[in-house]
CSV table of C-alpha atoms in Angstrom, one decimal:
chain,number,residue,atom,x,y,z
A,1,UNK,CA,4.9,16.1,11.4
A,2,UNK,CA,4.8,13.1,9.1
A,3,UNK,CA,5.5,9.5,9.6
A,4,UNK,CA,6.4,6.6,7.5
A,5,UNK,CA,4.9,3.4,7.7
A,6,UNK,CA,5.2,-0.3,6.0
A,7,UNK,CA,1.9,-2.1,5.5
A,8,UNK,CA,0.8,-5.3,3.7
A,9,UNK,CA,-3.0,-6.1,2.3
A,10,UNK,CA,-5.2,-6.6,-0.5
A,11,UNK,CA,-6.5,-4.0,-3.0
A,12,UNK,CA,-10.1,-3.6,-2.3
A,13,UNK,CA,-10.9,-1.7,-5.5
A,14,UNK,CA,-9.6,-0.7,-8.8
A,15,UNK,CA,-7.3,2.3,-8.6
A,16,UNK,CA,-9.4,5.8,-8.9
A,17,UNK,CA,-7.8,8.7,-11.0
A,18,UNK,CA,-8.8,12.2,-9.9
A,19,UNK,CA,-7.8,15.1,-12.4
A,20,UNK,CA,-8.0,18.7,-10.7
A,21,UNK,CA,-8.9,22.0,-13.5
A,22,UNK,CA,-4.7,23.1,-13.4
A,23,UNK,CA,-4.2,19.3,-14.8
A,24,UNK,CA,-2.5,17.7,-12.1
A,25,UNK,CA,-4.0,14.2,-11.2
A,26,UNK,CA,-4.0,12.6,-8.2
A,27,UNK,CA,-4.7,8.1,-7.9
A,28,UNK,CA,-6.2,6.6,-5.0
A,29,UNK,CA,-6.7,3.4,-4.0
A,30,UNK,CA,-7.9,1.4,-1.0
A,31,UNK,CA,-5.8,-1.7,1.0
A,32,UNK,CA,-7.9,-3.9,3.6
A,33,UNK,CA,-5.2,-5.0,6.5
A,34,UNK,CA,-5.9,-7.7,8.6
A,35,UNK,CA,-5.9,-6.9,12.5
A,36,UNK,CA,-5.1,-9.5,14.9
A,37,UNK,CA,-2.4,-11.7,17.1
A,38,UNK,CA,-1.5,-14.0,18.2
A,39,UNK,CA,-2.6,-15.5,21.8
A,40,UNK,CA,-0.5,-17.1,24.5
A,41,UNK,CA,-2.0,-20.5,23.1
A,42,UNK,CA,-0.5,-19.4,19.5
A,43,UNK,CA,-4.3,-19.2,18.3
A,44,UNK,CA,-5.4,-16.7,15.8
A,45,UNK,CA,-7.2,-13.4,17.3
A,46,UNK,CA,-8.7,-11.8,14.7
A,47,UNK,CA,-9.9,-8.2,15.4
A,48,UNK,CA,-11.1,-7.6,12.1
A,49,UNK,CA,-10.0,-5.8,9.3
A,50,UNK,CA,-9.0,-2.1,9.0
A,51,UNK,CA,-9.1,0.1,5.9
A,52,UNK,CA,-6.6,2.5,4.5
A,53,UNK,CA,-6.8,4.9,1.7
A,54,UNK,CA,-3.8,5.4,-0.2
A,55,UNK,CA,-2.7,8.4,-2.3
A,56,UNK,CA,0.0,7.6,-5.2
A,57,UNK,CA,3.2,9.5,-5.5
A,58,UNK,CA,4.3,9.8,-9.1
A,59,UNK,CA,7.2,7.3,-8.3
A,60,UNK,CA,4.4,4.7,-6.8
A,61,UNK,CA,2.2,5.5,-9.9
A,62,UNK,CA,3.5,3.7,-12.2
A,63,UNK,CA,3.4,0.7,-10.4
A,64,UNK,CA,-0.9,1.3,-11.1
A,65,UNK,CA,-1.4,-0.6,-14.4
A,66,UNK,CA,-0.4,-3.6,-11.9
A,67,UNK,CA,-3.1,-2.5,-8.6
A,68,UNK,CA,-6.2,-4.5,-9.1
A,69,UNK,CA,-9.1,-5.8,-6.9
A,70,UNK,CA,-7.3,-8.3,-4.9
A,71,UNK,CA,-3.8,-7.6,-5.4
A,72,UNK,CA,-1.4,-8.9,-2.2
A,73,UNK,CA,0.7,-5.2,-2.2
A,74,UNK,CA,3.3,-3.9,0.0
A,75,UNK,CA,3.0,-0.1,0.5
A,76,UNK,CA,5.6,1.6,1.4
A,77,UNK,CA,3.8,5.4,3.0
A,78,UNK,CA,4.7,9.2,4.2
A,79,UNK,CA,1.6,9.4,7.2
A,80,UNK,CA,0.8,12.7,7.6
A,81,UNK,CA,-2.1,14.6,9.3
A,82,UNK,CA,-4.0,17.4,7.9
A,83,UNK,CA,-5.9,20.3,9.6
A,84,UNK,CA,-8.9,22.3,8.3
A,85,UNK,CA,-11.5,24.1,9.5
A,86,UNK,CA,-15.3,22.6,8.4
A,87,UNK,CA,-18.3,24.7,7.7
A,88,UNK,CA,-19.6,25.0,10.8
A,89,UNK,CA,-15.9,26.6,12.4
A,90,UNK,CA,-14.8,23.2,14.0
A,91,UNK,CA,-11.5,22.3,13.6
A,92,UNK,CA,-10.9,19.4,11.8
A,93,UNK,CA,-8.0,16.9,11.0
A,94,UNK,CA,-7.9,13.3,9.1
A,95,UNK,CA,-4.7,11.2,8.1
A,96,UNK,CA,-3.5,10.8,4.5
A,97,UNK,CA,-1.4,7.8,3.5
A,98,UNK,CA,0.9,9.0,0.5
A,99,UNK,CA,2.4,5.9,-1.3
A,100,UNK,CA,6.3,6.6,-1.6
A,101,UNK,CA,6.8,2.8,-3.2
A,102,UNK,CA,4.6,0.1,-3.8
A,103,UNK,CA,5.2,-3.7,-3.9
A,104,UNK,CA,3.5,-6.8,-4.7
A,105,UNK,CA,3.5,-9.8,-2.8
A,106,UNK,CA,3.0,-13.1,-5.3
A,107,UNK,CA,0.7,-15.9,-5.4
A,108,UNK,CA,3.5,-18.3,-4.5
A,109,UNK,CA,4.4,-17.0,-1.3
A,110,UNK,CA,1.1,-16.4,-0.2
A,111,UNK,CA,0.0,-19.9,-0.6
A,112,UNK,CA,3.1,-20.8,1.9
A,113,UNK,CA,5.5,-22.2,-1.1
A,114,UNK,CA,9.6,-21.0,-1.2
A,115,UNK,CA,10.0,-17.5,-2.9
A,116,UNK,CA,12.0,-17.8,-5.8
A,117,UNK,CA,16.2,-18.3,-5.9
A,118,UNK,CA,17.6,-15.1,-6.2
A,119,UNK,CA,20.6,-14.4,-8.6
A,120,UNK,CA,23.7,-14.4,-7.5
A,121,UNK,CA,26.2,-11.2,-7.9
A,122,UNK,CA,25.6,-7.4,-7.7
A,123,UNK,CA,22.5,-7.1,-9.6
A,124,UNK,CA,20.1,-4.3,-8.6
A,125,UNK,CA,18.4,-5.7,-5.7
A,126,UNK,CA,15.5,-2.9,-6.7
A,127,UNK,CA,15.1,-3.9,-9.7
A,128,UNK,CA,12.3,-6.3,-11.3
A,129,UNK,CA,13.0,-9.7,-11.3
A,130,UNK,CA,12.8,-12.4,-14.2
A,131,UNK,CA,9.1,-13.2,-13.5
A,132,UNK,CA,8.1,-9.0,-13.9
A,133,UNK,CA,7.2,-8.9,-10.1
A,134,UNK,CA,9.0,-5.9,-8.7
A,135,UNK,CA,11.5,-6.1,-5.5
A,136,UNK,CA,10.5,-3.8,-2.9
C-alpha cells in the first residue's frame, strides 16, 4: 500500500548519490520538519523536529543541482512501507519517502514579505517563473 504525502522543511545535508554495479543511481537527501501547534492561547508548542529521508525519482532529480544545506523545499512523496527479513529471522519493515516533485520555497516568503505578482493569462502554472524558482 503506498501513500502520498506533502511536506515542507529544510535540507539538512547536501544531496548523496548512490551508484549500484548494473549502473542505476539512486539520490538521497534528508528534510528536518518542524513539529508543533498551536495552543488554545495561539502560543507556539513546539515538539521538536522530525527527520525524513527522501529518495529522488528521476523527475524530482533534476531539481538536485538546486538541494543544498538549508534549502526551504516542498516535497511532494509516494510513502510506502517495505518488509524484509534481518539476519537473525525477524521480520522487519521501515518507510521510504520517494520524491515524485520537489519545490522550493524562497527567501522572500519565508521572511513574511508578499510572493511575487503572478502573470496574467494561460501561461504554464508548472512552469518556472522569471526569477528561476520553480512552481510546485
Amino acid at each position: 500500500m503506498a501513500v502520498n504525502i506533502c511536506f515542507q522543511g529544510n535540507v539538512g545535508g547536501e544531496p548523496q548519490t548512490r551508484t549500484f554495479n548494473n549502473g542505476s543511481s539512486v539520490t538521497t537527501f534528508s528534510v528536518a520538519v518542524s513539529q508543533g501547534y498551536f495552543d488554545n492561547t495561539h502560543q507556539w508548542v513546539d515538539q521538536g523536529t522530525m527527520w525524513i529521508d527522501v529518495e529522488c525519482a528521476p523527475g524530482a532529480a533534476k531539481q538536485l543541482p538546486y538541494v543544498h544545506k538549508g534549502v526551504r523545499v516542498l516535497v511532494y512523496v509516494l510513502l510506502s512501507q517495505r518488509f524484509w527479513t534481518d539476519k537473525q529471522g525477524a521480520e522487519r519493515s521501515s518507510l521510504r519517502c520517494y520524491a515524485q516533485a520537489l519545490g522550493f520555497i524562497n527567501k522572500q516568503q519565508q521572511q513574511g514579505q508578499p510572493a511575487p505578482a503572478q502573470q496574467a493569462g494561460g501561461g504554464d502554472p508548472w512552469a518556472a517563473d522569471n526569477n528561476g524558482d520553480y512552481a510546485f
